[in-house]
CSV table of C-alpha atoms in Angstrom, one decimal:
chain,number,residue,atom,x,y,z
A,1135,UNK,CA,5.2,-11.3,-13.9
A,1136,UNK,CA,5.8,-9.1,-10.7
A,1137,UNK,CA,6.4,-5.4,-11.8
A,1138,UNK,CA,7.5,-2.3,-9.5
A,1139,UNK,CA,8.0,1.4,-10.2
A,1140,UNK,CA,9.2,4.3,-8.6
A,1141,UNK,CA,7.5,7.1,-10.7
A,1142,UNK,CA,10.2,10.0,-9.3
A,1143,UNK,CA,13.7,9.6,-10.8
A,1144,UNK,CA,14.4,12.7,-8.9
A,1145,UNK,CA,13.0,14.1,-5.6
A,1146,UNK,CA,14.6,17.2,-4.0
A,1147,UNK,CA,13.5,18.5,-0.5
A,1148,UNK,CA,15.0,20.6,1.5
A,1149,UNK,CA,16.6,19.7,5.2
A,1150,UNK,CA,14.2,19.0,7.7
A,1151,UNK,CA,11.1,18.9,5.5
A,1152,UNK,CA,8.7,15.8,5.0
A,1153,UNK,CA,9.9,13.1,2.0
A,1154,UNK,CA,8.2,10.6,0.3
A,1155,UNK,CA,9.3,8.2,-2.1
A,1156,UNK,CA,6.9,6.8,-4.0
A,1157,UNK,CA,6.4,2.3,-4.8
A,1158,UNK,CA,4.0,0.8,-6.4
A,1159,UNK,CA,4.2,-3.3,-7.4
A,1160,UNK,CA,2.1,-5.3,-9.5
A,1161,UNK,CA,1.9,-9.1,-8.4
A,1162,UNK,CA,-1.2,-11.0,-8.1
A,1163,UNK,CA,0.1,-12.8,-5.0
A,1164,UNK,CA,1.2,-12.3,-1.2
A,1165,UNK,CA,5.0,-10.0,-1.9
A,1166,UNK,CA,7.0,-9.2,0.6
A,1167,UNK,CA,8.3,-5.1,-0.4
A,1168,UNK,CA,11.7,-3.8,0.8
A,1169,UNK,CA,13.4,-1.1,0.4
A,1170,UNK,CA,17.5,-0.5,-0.8
A,1171,UNK,CA,19.6,2.4,-0.3
A,1172,UNK,CA,23.0,3.2,-2.1
A,1173,UNK,CA,24.7,6.3,-0.5
A,1174,UNK,CA,27.0,8.0,-2.3
A,1175,UNK,CA,30.5,5.7,-3.5
A,1176,UNK,CA,29.1,2.5,-0.9
A,1177,UNK,CA,27.9,-0.7,-2.0
A,1178,UNK,CA,23.5,-1.2,-2.2
A,1179,UNK,CA,22.4,-2.2,1.5
A,1180,UNK,CA,19.2,-2.9,2.7
A,1181,UNK,CA,16.9,-0.4,4.3
A,1182,UNK,CA,14.0,-1.8,5.7
A,1183,UNK,CA,11.5,-4.4,5.2
A,1184,UNK,CA,7.7,-4.6,5.5
A,1185,UNK,CA,7.0,-7.3,7.6
A,1186,UNK,CA,10.0,-6.2,10.5
A,1187,UNK,CA,7.2,-3.1,10.1
A,1188,UNK,CA,10.3,-0.9,11.7
A,1189,UNK,CA,11.9,2.7,11.3
A,1190,UNK,CA,15.3,2.7,10.3
A,1191,UNK,CA,17.3,5.6,10.2
A,1192,UNK,CA,13.6,7.7,11.0
A,1193,UNK,CA,12.3,6.3,7.8
A,1194,UNK,CA,9.3,4.0,7.5
A,1195,UNK,CA,6.6,2.3,4.7
A,1196,UNK,CA,3.5,0.6,5.2
A,1197,UNK,CA,2.6,-2.0,2.5
A,1198,UNK,CA,-1.4,-0.9,1.2
A,1199,UNK,CA,-2.2,-4.0,-0.2
A,1200,UNK,CA,-5.4,-2.2,-1.8
A,1201,UNK,CA,-3.3,0.4,-3.3
A,1202,UNK,CA,-0.5,-1.8,-4.0
A,1203,UNK,CA,2.5,1.0,-2.4
A,1204,UNK,CA,4.8,0.4,-0.1
A,1205,UNK,CA,5.8,4.6,0.0
A,1206,UNK,CA,9.0,5.4,1.8
A,1207,UNK,CA,8.3,8.3,3.9
A,1208,UNK,CA,10.6,10.8,7.1
A,1209,UNK,CA,8.8,13.2,8.6
A,1210,UNK,CA,11.7,15.8,8.3
A,1211,UNK,CA,15.0,15.0,5.9
A,1212,UNK,CA,18.4,15.1,6.8
A,1213,UNK,CA,21.3,15.8,4.0
A,1214,UNK,CA,22.4,12.2,4.8
A,1215,UNK,CA,19.6,10.7,4.1
A,1216,UNK,CA,21.0,11.8,0.0
A,1217,UNK,CA,20.9,8.8,-2.0
A,1218,UNK,CA,20.0,6.5,-4.6
A,1219,UNK,CA,16.6,4.9,-2.8
A,1220,UNK,CA,15.4,1.3,-4.5
A,1221,UNK,CA,11.9,-0.5,-3.7
A,1222,UNK,CA,12.1,-4.5,-4.4
A,1223,UNK,CA,9.4,-6.5,-4.5
A,1224,UNK,CA,9.9,-10.6,-3.6
A,1225,UNK,CA,7.5,-13.1,-3.6
A,1226,UNK,CA,6.7,-14.7,-0.5
A,1227,UNK,CA,7.3,-18.5,-0.2
A,1228,UNK,CA,8.2,-20.9,-2.8
A,1229,UNK,CA,12.1,-21.2,-3.6
A,1230,UNK,CA,13.5,-17.9,-4.9
A,1231,UNK,CA,14.9,-16.7,-1.6
A,1232,UNK,CA,16.9,-13.4,-2.9
A,1233,UNK,CA,15.4,-13.1,-6.6
A,1234,UNK,CA,14.2,-9.5,-6.1
A,1235,UNK,CA,12.4,-7.2,-8.8
A,1236,UNK,CA,13.7,-3.8,-8.4
A,1237,UNK,CA,12.4,-0.7,-9.2
A,1238,UNK,CA,14.4,1.9,-11.2
A,1239,UNK,CA,15.5,3.8,-8.2
A,1240,UNK,CA,14.6,7.3,-7.3
A,1241,UNK,CA,17.4,9.8,-6.4
A,1242,UNK,CA,16.9,12.1,-3.4
A,1243,UNK,CA,18.4,15.2,-2.5
A,1244,UNK,CA,18.3,17.0,0.6
A,1245,UNK,CA,19.4,20.3,0.2
A,1246,UNK,CA,20.6,22.7,3.2
B,1066,UNK,CA,36.5,-10.8,4.6
B,1067,UNK,CA,34.3,-8.3,5.6
B,1068,UNK,CA,31.4,-8.2,3.0
B,1069,UNK,CA,30.9,-9.6,-0.1
B,1070,UNK,CA,34.5,-8.9,-3.2
B,1071,UNK,CA,34.0,-8.3,-6.8
B,1072,UNK,CA,36.5,-8.9,-9.8
B,1073,UNK,CA,37.6,-6.6,-11.2
B,1074,UNK,CA,36.1,-3.4,-10.5
B,1075,UNK,CA,36.2,-1.6,-13.8
B,1076,UNK,CA,36.5,-4.2,-17.2
B,1077,UNK,CA,37.0,-2.4,-20.5
B,1078,UNK,CA,36.9,-4.7,-23.5
B,1079,UNK,CA,35.9,-5.5,-27.3
B,1080,UNK,CA,32.6,-6.6,-28.6
B,1081,UNK,CA,33.2,-10.6,-29.2
B,1082,UNK,CA,35.6,-11.2,-26.8
B,1083,UNK,CA,34.9,-13.1,-24.0
B,1084,UNK,CA,35.0,-12.5,-20.0
B,1085,UNK,CA,35.1,-13.5,-16.5
B,1086,UNK,CA,33.6,-11.8,-13.2
B,1087,UNK,CA,34.4,-12.7,-10.2
B,1088,UNK,CA,32.7,-13.0,-6.8
B,1089,UNK,CA,33.8,-14.0,-3.5
B,1090,UNK,CA,30.8,-13.7,-1.0
B,1091,UNK,CA,30.8,-13.3,2.4
B,1092,UNK,CA,32.4,-16.3,4.6
B,1093,UNK,CA,29.3,-19.0,5.7
B,1094,UNK,CA,26.7,-17.3,2.8
B,1095,UNK,CA,25.3,-20.3,0.9
B,1096,UNK,CA,22.8,-18.5,-1.3
B,1097,UNK,CA,24.4,-16.2,-4.6
B,1098,UNK,CA,23.1,-14.0,-6.4
B,1099,UNK,CA,24.2,-12.3,-9.6
B,1100,UNK,CA,22.4,-9.0,-10.9
B,1101,UNK,CA,22.8,-7.0,-13.9
B,1102,UNK,CA,22.4,-3.0,-13.4
B,1103,UNK,CA,22.2,-1.0,-16.6
B,1104,UNK,CA,22.0,2.6,-17.0
B,1105,UNK,CA,19.4,4.1,-15.4
B,1106,UNK,CA,17.9,1.1,-14.3
B,1107,UNK,CA,17.4,-0.8,-10.8
B,1108,UNK,CA,19.2,-3.9,-10.5
B,1109,UNK,CA,17.7,-6.9,-12.8
B,1110,UNK,CA,17.9,-10.6,-11.7
B,1111,UNK,CA,20.4,-13.1,-13.5
B,1112,UNK,CA,21.1,-15.9,-11.1
B,1113,UNK,CA,21.2,-17.7,-8.1
B,1114,UNK,CA,23.1,-20.3,-6.5
B,1115,UNK,CA,22.4,-22.5,-3.2
B,1116,UNK,CA,25.5,-23.7,-2.3
B,1117,UNK,CA,27.1,-25.4,-5.9
B,1118,UNK,CA,23.9,-26.1,-7.8
B,1119,UNK,CA,22.5,-23.1,-9.4
B,1120,UNK,CA,19.1,-22.9,-8.2
B,1121,UNK,CA,17.6,-20.4,-10.0
B,1122,UNK,CA,19.1,-19.0,-13.9
B,1123,UNK,CA,16.0,-17.8,-15.4
B,1124,UNK,CA,17.1,-14.0,-15.0
B,1125,UNK,CA,20.5,-15.1,-17.7
B,1126,UNK,CA,19.7,-13.3,-21.1
B,1127,UNK,CA,21.1,-16.3,-23.4
B,1128,UNK,CA,23.0,-18.9,-23.6
B,1129,UNK,CA,26.4,-16.5,-23.7
B,1130,UNK,CA,26.4,-15.6,-20.1
B,1131,UNK,CA,27.1,-18.6,-18.0
B,1132,UNK,CA,28.0,-19.0,-14.1
B,1133,UNK,CA,29.9,-21.6,-12.0
B,1134,UNK,CA,30.0,-21.4,-8.3
B,1135,UNK,CA,32.1,-25.1,-8.1
B,1136,UNK,CA,33.2,-25.1,-4.1
B,1137,UNK,CA,30.5,-23.5,-3.4
B,1138,UNK,CA,31.8,-20.5,-2.5
B,1139,UNK,CA,33.3,-18.5,-5.3
B,1140,UNK,CA,31.6,-17.8,-8.2
B,1141,UNK,CA,32.5,-16.6,-11.8
B,1142,UNK,CA,30.2,-15.1,-14.2
B,1143,UNK,CA,31.5,-15.6,-18.1
B,1144,UNK,CA,30.6,-14.1,-20.9
B,1145,UNK,CA,31.2,-14.9,-24.3
B,1146,UNK,CA,31.1,-13.3,-27.3
B,1147,UNK,CA,30.5,-9.8,-25.6
B,1148,UNK,CA,28.0,-7.4,-27.3
B,1149,UNK,CA,28.2,-3.8,-26.5
B,1150,UNK,CA,24.9,-4.5,-24.9
B,1151,UNK,CA,26.6,-6.2,-22.2
B,1152,UNK,CA,27.7,-3.0,-20.6
B,1153,UNK,CA,26.4,-2.5,-17.2
B,1154,UNK,CA,27.4,-2.9,-13.9
B,1155,UNK,CA,27.4,-6.7,-12.3
B,1156,UNK,CA,26.6,-6.8,-9.2
B,1157,UNK,CA,26.8,-10.1,-6.9
B,1158,UNK,CA,24.8,-10.8,-3.4
B,1159,UNK,CA,25.4,-13.5,-0.5
B,1160,UNK,CA,22.9,-14.5,2.1
B,1161,UNK,CA,22.2,-16.8,4.6
B,1162,UNK,CA,20.3,-19.6,3.2
B,1163,UNK,CA,16.5,-19.3,4.7
B,1164,UNK,CA,17.1,-16.6,7.1
B,1165,UNK,CA,15.8,-13.2,6.4
B,1166,UNK,CA,14.6,-13.6,3.0
B,1167,UNK,CA,15.8,-10.6,1.0
B,1168,UNK,CA,17.9,-9.6,2.7
B,1169,UNK,CA,21.0,-8.9,0.2
B,1170,UNK,CA,24.5,-8.8,1.2
B,1171,UNK,CA,26.1,-6.6,-2.3
B,1172,UNK,CA,29.1,-5.9,-3.7
B,1173,UNK,CA,30.3,-3.1,-5.0
B,1174,UNK,CA,30.2,-4.7,-8.7
B,1175,UNK,CA,32.2,-4.8,-11.9
B,1176,UNK,CA,31.5,-2.4,-14.5
B,1177,UNK,CA,32.3,-3.9,-17.7
B,1178,UNK,CA,31.9,-1.6,-21.2
B,1179,UNK,CA,32.1,-3.2,-23.9
B,1180,UNK,CA,33.9,-1.3,-26.9
């Protein structure tokens, strides 16, 4: 069975500092990886997905199949980045659309 | 509506009681999902529907949990003989079938507390 691990429950940085939220996964097949974010008093929403290779709100994430990682990075953190971040895995192919396996989440706090 | 709507937002019940949680997906979204989020954990998959039928219910923890979507739109998650361990936030999400795989649009959740 697949598993997603986010080793840090809490992560604190100062505004303008680089930030990296770690995500490791275990899955024998070809996964699709996502980062979801939940800002205070808002609903869970998609931040970015690895297949798009896009940068959203300054965040990027690269899928490293050798290290089975999908770390989320931003070179200069902003206070508005403070939120709960979840890494999620989807098994590519098949009929399991939308069946995601989530990590436990990392609370990011960006201090002024 | 503009987004996925879930009711009630909060439900407090006593052990052994029956509970229904409702989800109204985004109009036109044919796929609907239920997830459960316990305190300190990420969301865990329960069941998903394509149209009216449950395409995958492998995440339902036991036969006390049941979900329906009779007309392919609104869905109801039903929990019989509730237990304290059922206390969690129940999240509903919807998406267009086959499009943007993995992009789910979540509701605000229904927080269930079983005393």
